[in-house]
PDB file of C-alpha atoms in Angstrom:
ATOM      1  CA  UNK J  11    -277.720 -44.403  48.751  1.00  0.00           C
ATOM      2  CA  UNK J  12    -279.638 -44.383  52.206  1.00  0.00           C
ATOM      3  CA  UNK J  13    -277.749 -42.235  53.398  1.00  0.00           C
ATOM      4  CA  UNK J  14    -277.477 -39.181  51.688  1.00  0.00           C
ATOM      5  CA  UNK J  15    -273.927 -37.727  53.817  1.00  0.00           C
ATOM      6  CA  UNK J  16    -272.284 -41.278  52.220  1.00  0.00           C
ATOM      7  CA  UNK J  17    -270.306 -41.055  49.368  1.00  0.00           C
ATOM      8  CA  UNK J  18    -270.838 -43.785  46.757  1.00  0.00           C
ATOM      9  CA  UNK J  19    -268.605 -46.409  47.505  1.00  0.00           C
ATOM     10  CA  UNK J  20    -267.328 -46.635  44.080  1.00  0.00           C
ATOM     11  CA  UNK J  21    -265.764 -43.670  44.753  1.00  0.00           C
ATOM     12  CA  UNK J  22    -263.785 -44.882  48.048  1.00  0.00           C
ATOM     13  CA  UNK J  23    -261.029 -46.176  45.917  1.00  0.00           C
ATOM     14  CA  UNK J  24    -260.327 -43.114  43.936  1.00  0.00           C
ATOM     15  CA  UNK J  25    -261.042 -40.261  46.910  1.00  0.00           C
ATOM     16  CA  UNK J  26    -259.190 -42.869  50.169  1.00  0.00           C
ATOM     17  CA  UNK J  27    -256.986 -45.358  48.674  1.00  0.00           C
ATOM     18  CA  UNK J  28    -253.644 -43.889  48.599  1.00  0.00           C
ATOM     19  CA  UNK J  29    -254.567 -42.337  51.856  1.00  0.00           C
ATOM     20  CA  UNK J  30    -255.185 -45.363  53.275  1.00  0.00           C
ATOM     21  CA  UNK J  31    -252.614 -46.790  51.352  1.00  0.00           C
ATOM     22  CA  UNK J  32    -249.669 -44.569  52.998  1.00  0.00           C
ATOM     23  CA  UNK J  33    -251.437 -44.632  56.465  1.00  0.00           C
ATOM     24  CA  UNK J  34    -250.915 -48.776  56.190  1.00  0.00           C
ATOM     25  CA  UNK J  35    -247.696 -48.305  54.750  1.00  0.00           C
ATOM     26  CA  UNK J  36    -246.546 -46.099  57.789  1.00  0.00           C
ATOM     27  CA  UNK J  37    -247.231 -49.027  60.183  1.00  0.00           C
ATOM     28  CA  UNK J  38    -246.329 -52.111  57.811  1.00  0.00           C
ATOM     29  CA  UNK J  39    -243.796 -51.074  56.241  1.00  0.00           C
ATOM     30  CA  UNK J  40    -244.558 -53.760  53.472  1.00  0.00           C
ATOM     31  CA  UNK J  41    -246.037 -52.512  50.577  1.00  0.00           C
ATOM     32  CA  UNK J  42    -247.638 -55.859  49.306  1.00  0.00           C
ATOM     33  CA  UNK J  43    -249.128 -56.271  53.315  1.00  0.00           C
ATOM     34  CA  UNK J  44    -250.468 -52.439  53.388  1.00  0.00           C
ATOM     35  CA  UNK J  45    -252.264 -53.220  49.447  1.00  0.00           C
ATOM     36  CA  UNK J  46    -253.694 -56.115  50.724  1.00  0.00           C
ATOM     37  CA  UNK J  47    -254.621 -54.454  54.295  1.00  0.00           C
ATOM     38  CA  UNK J  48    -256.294 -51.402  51.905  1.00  0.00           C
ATOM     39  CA  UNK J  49    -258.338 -54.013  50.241  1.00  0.00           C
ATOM     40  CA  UNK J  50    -259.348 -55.760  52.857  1.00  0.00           C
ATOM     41  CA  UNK J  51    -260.883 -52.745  54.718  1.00  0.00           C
ATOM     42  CA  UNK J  52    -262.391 -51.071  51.498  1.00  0.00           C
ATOM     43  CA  UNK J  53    -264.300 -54.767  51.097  1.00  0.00           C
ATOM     44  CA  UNK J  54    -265.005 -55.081  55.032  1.00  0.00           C
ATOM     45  CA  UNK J  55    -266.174 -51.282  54.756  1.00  0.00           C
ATOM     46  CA  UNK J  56    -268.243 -51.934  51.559  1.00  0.00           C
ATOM     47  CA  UNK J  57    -270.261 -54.855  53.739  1.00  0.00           C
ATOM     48  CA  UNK J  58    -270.781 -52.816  57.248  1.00  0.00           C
ATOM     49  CA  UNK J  59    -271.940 -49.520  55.190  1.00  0.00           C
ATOM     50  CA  UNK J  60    -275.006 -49.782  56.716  1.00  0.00           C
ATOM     51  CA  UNK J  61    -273.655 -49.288  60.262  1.00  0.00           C
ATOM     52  CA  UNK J  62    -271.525 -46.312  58.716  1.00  0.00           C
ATOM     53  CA  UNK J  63    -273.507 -43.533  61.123  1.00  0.00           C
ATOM     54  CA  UNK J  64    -272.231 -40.743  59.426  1.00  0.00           C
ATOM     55  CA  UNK J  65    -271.263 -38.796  62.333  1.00  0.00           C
ATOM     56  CA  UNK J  66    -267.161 -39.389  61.091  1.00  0.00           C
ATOM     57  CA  UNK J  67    -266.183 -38.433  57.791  1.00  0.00           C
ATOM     58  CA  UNK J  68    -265.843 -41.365  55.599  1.00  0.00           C
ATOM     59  CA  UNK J  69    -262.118 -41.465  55.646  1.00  0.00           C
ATOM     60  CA  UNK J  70    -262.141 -41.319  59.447  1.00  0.00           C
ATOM     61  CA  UNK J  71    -264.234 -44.133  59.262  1.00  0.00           C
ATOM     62  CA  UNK J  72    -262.102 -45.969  56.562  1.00  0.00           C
ATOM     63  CA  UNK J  73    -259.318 -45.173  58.936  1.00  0.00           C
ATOM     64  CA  UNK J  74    -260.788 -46.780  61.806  1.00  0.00           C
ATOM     65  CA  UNK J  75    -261.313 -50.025  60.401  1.00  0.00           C
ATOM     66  CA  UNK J  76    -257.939 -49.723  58.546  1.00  0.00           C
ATOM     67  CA  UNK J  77    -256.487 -49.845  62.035  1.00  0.00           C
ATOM     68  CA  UNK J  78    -258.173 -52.871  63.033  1.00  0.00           C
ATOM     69  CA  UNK J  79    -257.231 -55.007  60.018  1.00  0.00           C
ATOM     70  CA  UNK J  80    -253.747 -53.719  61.098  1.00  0.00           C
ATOM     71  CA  UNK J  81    -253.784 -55.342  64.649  1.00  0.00           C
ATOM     72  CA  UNK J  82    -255.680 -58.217  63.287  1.00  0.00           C
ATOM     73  CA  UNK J  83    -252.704 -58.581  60.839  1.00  0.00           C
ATOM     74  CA  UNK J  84    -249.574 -57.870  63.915  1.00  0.00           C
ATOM     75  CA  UNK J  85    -251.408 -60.282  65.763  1.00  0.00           C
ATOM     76  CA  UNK J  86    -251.512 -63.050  63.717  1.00  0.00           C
ATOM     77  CA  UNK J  87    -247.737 -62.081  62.691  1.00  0.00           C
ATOM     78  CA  UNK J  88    -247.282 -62.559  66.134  1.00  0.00           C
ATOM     79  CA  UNK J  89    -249.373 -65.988  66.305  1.00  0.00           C
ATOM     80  CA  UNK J  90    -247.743 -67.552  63.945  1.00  0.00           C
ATOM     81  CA  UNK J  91    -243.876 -66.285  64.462  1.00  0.00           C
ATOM     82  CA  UNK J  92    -243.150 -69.243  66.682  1.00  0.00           C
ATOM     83  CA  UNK J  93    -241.682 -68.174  69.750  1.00  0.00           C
ATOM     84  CA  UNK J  94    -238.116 -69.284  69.816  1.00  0.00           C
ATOM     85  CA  UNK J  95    -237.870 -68.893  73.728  1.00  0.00           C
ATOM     86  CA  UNK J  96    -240.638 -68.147  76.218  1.00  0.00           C
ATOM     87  CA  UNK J  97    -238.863 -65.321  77.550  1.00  0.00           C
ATOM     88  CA  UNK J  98    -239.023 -62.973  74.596  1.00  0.00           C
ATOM     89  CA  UNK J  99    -236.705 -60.644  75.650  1.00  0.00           C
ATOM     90  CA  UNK J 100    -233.523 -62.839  75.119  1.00  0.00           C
ATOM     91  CA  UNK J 101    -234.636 -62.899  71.523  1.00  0.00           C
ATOM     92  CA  UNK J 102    -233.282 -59.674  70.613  1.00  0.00           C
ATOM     93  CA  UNK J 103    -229.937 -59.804  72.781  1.00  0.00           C
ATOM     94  CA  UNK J 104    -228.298 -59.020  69.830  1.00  0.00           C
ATOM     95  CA  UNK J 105    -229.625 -55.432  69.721  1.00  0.00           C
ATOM     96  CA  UNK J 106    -227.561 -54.301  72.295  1.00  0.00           C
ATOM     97  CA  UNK J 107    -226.235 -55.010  75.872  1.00  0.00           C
ATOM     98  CA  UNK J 108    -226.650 -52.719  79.035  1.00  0.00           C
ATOM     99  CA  UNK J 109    -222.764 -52.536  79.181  1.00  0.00           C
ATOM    100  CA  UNK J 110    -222.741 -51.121  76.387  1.00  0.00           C
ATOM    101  CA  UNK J 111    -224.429 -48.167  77.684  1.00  0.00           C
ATOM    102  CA  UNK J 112    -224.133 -48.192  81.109  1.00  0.00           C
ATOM    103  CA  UNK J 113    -220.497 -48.268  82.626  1.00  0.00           C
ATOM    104  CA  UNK J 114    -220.338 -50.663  85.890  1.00  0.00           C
ATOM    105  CA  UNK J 115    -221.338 -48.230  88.251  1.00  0.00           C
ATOM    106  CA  UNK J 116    -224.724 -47.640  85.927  1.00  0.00           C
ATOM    107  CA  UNK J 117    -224.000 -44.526  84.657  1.00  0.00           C
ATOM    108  CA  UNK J 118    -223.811 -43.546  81.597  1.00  0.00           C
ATOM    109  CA  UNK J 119    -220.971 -44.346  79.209  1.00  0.00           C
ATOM    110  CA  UNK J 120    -220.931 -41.099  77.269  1.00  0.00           C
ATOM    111  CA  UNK J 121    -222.842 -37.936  77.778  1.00  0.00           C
ATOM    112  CA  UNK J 122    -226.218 -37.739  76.627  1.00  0.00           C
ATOM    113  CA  UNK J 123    -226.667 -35.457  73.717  1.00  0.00           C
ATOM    114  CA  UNK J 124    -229.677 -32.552  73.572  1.00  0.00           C
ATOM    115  CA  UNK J 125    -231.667 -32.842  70.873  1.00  0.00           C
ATOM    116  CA  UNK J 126    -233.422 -30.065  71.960  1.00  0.00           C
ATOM    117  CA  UNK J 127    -237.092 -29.491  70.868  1.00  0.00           C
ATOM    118  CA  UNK J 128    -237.468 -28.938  67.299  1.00  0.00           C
ATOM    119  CA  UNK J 129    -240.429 -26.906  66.351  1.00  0.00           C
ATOM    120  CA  UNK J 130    -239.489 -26.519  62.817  1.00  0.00           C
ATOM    121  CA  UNK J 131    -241.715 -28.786  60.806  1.00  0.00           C
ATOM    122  CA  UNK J 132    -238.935 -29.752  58.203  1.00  0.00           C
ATOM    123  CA  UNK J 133    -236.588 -30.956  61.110  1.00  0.00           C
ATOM    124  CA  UNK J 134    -239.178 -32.822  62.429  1.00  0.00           C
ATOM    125  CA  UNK J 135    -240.159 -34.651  59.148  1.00  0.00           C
ATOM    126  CA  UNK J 136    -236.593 -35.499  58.791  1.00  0.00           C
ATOM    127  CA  UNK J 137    -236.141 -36.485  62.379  1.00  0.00           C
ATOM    128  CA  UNK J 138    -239.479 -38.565  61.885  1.00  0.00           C
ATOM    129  CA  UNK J 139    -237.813 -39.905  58.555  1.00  0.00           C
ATOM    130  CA  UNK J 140    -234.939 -41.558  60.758  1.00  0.00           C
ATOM    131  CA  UNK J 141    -237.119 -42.946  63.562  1.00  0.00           C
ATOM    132  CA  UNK J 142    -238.717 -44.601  60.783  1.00  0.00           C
ATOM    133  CA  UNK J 143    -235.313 -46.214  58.799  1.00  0.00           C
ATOM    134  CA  UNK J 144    -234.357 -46.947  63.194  1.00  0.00           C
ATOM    135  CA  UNK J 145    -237.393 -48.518  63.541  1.00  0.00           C
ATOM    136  CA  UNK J 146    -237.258 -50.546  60.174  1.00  0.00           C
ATOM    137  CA  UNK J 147    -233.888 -51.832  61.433  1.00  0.00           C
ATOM    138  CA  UNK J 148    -235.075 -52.927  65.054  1.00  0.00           C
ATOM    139  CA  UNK J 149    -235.757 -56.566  65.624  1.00  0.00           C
ATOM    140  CA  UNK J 150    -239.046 -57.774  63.729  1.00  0.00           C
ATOM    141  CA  UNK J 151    -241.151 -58.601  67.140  1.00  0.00           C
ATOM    142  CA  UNK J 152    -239.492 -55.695  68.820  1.00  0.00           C
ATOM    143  CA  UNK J 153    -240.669 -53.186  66.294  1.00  0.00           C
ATOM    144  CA  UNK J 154    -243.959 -54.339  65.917  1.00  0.00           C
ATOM    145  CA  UNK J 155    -244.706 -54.511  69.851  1.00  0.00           C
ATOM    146  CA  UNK J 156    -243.450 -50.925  69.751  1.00  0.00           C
ATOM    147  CA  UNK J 157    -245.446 -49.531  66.769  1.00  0.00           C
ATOM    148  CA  UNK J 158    -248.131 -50.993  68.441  1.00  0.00           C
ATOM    149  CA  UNK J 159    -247.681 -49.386  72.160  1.00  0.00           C
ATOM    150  CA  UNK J 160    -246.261 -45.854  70.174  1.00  0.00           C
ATOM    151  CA  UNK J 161    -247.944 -45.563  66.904  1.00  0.00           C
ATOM    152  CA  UNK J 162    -251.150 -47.601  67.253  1.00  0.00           C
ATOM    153  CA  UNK J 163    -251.639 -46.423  71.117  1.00  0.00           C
ATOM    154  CA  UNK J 164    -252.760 -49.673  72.219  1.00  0.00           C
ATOM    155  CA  UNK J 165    -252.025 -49.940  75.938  1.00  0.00           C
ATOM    156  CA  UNK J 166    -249.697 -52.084  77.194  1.00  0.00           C
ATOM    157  CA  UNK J 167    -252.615 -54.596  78.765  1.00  0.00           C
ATOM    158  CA  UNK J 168    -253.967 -54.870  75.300  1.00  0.00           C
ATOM    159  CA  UNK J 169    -250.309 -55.958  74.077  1.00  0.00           C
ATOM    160  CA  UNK J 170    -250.386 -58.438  76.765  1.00  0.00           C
ATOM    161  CA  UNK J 171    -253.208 -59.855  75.537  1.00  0.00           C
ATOM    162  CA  UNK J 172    -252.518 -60.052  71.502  1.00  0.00           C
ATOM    163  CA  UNK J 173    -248.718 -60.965  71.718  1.00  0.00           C
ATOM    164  CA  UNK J 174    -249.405 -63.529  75.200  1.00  0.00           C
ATOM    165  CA  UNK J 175    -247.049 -61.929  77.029  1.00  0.00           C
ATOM    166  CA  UNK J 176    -246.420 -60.528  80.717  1.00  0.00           C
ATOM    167  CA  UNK J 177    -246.502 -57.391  81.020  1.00  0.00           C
ATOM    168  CA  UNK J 178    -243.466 -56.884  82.924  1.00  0.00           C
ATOM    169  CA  UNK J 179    -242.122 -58.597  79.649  1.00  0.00           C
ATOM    170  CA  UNK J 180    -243.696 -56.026  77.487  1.00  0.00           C
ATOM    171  CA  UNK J 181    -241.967 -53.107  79.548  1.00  0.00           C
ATOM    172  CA  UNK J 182    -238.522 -55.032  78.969  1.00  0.00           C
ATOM    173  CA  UNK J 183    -239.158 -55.486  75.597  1.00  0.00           C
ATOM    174  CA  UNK J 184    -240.644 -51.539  74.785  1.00  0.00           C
ATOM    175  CA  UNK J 185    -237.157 -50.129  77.201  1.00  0.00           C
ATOM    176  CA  UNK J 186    -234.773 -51.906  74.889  1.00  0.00           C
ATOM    177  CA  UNK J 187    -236.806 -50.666  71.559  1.00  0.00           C
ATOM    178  CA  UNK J 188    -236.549 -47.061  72.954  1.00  0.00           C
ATOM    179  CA  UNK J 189    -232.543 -47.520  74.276  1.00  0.00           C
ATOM    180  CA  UNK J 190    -232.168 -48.921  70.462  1.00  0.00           C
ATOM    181  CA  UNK J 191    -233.853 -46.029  68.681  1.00  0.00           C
ATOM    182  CA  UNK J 192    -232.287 -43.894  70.673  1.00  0.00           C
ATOM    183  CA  UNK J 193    -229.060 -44.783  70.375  1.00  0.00           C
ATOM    184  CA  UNK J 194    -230.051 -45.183  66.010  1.00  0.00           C
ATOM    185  CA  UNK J 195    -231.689 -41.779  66.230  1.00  0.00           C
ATOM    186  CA  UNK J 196    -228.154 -40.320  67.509  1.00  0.00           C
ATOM    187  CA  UNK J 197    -226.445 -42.477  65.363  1.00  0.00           C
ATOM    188  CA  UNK J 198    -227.974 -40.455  62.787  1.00  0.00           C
ATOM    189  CA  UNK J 199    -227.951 -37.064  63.160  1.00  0.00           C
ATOM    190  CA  UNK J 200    -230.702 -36.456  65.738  1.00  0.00           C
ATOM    191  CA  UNK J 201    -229.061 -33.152  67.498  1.00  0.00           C
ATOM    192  CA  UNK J 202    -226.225 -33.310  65.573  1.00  0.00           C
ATOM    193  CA  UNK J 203    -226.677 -29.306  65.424  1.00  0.00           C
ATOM    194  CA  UNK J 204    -226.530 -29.149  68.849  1.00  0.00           C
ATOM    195  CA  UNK J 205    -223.780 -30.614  69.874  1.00  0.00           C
TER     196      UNK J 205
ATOM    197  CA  UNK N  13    -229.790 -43.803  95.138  1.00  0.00           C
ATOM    198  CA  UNK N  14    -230.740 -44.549  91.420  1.00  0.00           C
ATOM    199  CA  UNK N  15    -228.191 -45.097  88.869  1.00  0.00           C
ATOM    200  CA  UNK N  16    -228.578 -43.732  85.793  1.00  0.00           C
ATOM    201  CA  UNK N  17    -229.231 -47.293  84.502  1.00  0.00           C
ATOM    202  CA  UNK N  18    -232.339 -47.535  87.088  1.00  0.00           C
ATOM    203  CA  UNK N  19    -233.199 -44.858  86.007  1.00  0.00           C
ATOM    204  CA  UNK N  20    -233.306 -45.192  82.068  1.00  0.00           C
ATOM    205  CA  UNK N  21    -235.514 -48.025  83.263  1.00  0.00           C
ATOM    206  CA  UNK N  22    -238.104 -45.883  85.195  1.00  0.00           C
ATOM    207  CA  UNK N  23    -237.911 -43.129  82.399  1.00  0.00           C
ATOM    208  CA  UNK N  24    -239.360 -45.952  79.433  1.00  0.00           C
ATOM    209  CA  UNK N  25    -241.741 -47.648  82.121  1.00  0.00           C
ATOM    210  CA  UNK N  26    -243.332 -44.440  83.384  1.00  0.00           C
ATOM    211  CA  UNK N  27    -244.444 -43.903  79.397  1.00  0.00           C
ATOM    212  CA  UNK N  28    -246.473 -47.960  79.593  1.00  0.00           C
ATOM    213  CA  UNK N  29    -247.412 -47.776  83.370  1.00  0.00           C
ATOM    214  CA  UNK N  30    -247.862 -45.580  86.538  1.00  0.00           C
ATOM    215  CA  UNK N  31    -245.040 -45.236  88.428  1.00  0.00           C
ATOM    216  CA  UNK N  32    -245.320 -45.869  92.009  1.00  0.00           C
ATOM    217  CA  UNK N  33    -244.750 -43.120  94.548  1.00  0.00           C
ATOM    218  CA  UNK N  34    -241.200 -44.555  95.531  1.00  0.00           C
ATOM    219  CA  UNK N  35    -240.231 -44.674  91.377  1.00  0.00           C
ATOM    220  CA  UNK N  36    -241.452 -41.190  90.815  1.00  0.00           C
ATOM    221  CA  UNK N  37    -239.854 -39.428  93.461  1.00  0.00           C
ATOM    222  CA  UNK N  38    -237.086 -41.299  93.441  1.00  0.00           C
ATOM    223  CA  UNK N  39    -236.788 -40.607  89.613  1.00  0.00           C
ATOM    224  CA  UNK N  40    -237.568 -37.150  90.133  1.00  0.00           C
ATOM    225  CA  UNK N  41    -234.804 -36.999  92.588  1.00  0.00           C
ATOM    226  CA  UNK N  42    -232.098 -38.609  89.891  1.00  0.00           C
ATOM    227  CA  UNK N  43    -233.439 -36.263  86.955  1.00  0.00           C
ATOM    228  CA  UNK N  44    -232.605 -32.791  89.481  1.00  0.00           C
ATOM    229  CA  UNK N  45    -229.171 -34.163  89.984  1.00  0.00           C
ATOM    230  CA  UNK N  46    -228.166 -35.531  86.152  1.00  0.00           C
ATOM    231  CA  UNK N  47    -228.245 -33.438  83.307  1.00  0.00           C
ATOM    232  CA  UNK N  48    -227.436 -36.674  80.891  1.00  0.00           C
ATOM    233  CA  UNK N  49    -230.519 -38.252  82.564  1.00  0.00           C
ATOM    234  CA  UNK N  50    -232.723 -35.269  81.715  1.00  0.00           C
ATOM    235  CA  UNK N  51    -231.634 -35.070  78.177  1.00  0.00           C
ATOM    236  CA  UNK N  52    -232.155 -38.905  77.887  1.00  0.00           C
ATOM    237  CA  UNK N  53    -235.936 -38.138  79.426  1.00  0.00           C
ATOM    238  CA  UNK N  54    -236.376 -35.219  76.831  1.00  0.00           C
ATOM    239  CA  UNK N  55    -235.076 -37.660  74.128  1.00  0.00           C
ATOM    240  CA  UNK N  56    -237.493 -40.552  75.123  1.00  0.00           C
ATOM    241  CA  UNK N  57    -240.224 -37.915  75.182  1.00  0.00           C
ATOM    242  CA  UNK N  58    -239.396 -36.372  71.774  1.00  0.00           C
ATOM    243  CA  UNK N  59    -239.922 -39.954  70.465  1.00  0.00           C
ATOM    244  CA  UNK N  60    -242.826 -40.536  71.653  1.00  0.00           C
ATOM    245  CA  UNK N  61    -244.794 -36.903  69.941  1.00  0.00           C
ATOM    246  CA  UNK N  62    -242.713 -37.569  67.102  1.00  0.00           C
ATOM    247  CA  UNK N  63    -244.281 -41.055  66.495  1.00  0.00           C
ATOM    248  CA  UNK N  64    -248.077 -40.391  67.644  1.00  0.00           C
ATOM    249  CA  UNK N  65    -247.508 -36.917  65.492  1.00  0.00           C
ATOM    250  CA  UNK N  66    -246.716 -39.239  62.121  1.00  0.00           C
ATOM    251  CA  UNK N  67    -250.518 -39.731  61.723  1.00  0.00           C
ATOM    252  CA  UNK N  68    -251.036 -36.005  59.782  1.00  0.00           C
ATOM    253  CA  UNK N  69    -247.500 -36.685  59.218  1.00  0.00           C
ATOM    254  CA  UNK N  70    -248.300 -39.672  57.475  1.00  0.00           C
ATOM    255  CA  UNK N  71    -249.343 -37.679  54.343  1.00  0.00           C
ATOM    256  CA  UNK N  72    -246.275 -35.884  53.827  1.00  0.00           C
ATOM    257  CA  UNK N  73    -243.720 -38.145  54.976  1.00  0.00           C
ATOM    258  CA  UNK N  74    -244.620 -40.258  52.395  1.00  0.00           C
ATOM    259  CA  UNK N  75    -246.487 -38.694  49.706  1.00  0.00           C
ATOM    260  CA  UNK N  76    -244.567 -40.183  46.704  1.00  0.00           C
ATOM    261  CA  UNK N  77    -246.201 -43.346  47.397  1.00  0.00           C
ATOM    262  CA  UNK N  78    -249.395 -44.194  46.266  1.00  0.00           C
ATOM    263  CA  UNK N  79    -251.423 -47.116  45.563  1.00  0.00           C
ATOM    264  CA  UNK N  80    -249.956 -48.641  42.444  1.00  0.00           C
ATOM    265  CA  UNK N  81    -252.548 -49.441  39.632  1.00  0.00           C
ATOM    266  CA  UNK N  82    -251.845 -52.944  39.480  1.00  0.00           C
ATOM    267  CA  UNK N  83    -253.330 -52.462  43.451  1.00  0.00           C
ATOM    268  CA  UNK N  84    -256.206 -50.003  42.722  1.00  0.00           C
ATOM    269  CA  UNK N  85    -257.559 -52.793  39.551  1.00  0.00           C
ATOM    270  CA  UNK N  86    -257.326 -55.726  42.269  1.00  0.00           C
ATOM    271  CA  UNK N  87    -259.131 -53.733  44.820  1.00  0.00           C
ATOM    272  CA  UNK N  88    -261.811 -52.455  42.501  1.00  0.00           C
ATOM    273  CA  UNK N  89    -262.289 -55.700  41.331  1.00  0.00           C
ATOM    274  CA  UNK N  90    -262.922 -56.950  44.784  1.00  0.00           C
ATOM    275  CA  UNK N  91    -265.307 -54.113  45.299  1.00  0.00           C
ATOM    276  CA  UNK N  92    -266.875 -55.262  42.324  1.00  0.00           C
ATOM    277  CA  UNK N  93    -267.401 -58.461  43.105  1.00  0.00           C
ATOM    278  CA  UNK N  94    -268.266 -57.259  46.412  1.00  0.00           C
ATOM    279  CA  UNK N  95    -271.122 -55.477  45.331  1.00  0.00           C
ATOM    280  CA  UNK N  96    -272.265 -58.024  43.122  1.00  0.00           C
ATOM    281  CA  UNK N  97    -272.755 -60.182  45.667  1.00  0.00           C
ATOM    282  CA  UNK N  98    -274.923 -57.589  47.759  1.00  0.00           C
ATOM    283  CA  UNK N  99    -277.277 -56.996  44.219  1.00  0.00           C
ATOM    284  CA  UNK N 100    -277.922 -60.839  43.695  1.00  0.00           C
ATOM    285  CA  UNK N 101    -277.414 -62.533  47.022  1.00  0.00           C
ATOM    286  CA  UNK N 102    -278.664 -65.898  45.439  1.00  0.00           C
ATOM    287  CA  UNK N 103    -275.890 -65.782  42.515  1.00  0.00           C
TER     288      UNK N 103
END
């Protein structure tokens, strides 16, 4: 190797893959896609090694790329999903209506329930568990536009751009994911302690 | 006056855009007076480091899985072939 910091490559597989593997996973939620996403950066990484600058650790690096083929992949999701209606946001009407939270006044149907601020990492994994199975369960182009704005960090201009869509759009469409998690999250036990 | 519908609104876009001076202190105004509004904000909040947290999460939450070996012999054979390439660029 050039570069005496880099790990042999042969050893990627066998020191990142399931890493890499579960990271994918995470944000897919498809374990054929997040295989084929692991290859796919493991080969891209194996061809740009040279411009690996070894400031990151390796699996930082793997990481990074990872990400990218995971935009490049919600992107072309998004591409080729044709859009039923231009105005995206009547595609998901089913999720839920205002009325159903909001009484005709606009205030709230039932009371809000604290979920407080759990510090406790198991209630946390568990809580994170459910956001997960709620987010599984949201609309397909709903819950990708959100994992990308909440889990990928991509602002919302960047959205605009991959998924061709206004942004006043994208701030309709990211409101109704959170009012639907929410209301799955509660569903489900979030706070249930608490109240 | 806000509603607490307006203000569910201005609660999810203040988290994807600036809010403009009228929108915060308006919102700011609603949150004081509604405890269900300020447990909705906490809620939307609590989403939002819950999901951005699931990176070092990631590892835990789900650590049964793992790259099958059916997955690990395709990908090292793309490596392979990969490499091969690099070796004998003419081949």
């Amino acid at each position: 190797m050039n570069d005496p910091n880099m790990e042999d490559p042969e050893t990627w597989l066998d020191h990142h893959g399931s890493a890499l593997y579960r990271f994918a996973l995470l944000r897919l939620r498809d374990a054929q896609k997040a295989e084929e996403v692991v290859q796919d950066t493991l080969v891209s990484a194996l061809q740009a090694r040279a411009r690996f600058n070894g400031g990151a650790s390796v699996r930082t690096w793997l990481i990074g790329i990872l990400k990218h083929k995971i935009m490049d992949l919600f992107r072309r999701e998004a591409r080729e999903a044709p859009l039923e209606s231009p105005d995206l946001v009547s595609a998901d009407d089913e999720l839920f209506a205002e009325e159903d939270f909001f009484d005709s006044k606009g205030s709230w149907r039932e009371k809000v329930s604290d979920w407080g601020n759990p510090e406790d990492s198991l209630e946390r994994s568990q809580l994170i568990a459910i956001l997960q199975r709620c987010l599984d369960a949201l609309p397909n182009r709903l819950g990708r536009l959100f994992m990308m704005r909440e889990v990928m960090e991509e602002s919302t201009e960047t959205i605009c751009q991959e998924m061709e869509i206004s942004p006043t759009n994208v701030w309709t469409m990211l409101y109704r994911a959170r009012m639907g998690l929410r209301q799955c999250l509660d569903q489900n036990g979030a706070g249930r302690a608490r109240n | 006056m806000l509603t607490c519908k307006d203000a569910s609104h201005l609660v999810s876009h203040g988290q994807d855009r600036a809010l403009s001076f009228r929108e915060r202190w308006g919102l700011r105004f609603h949150l004081w007076m509604c405890g269900n509004c300020r447990r909705f904000e906490r809620q939307i909040a609590l989403m939002r480091r819950l999901l951005r947290q699931s990176d070092q999460r990631a590892e835990t939450e789900v650590a049964d899985h793992a790259l099958s070996a059916e997955a690990r012999e395709r990908i090292s054979q793309a490596l392979a072939e990969q490499q091969s390439h690099r070796s004998k660029p003419s081949a």
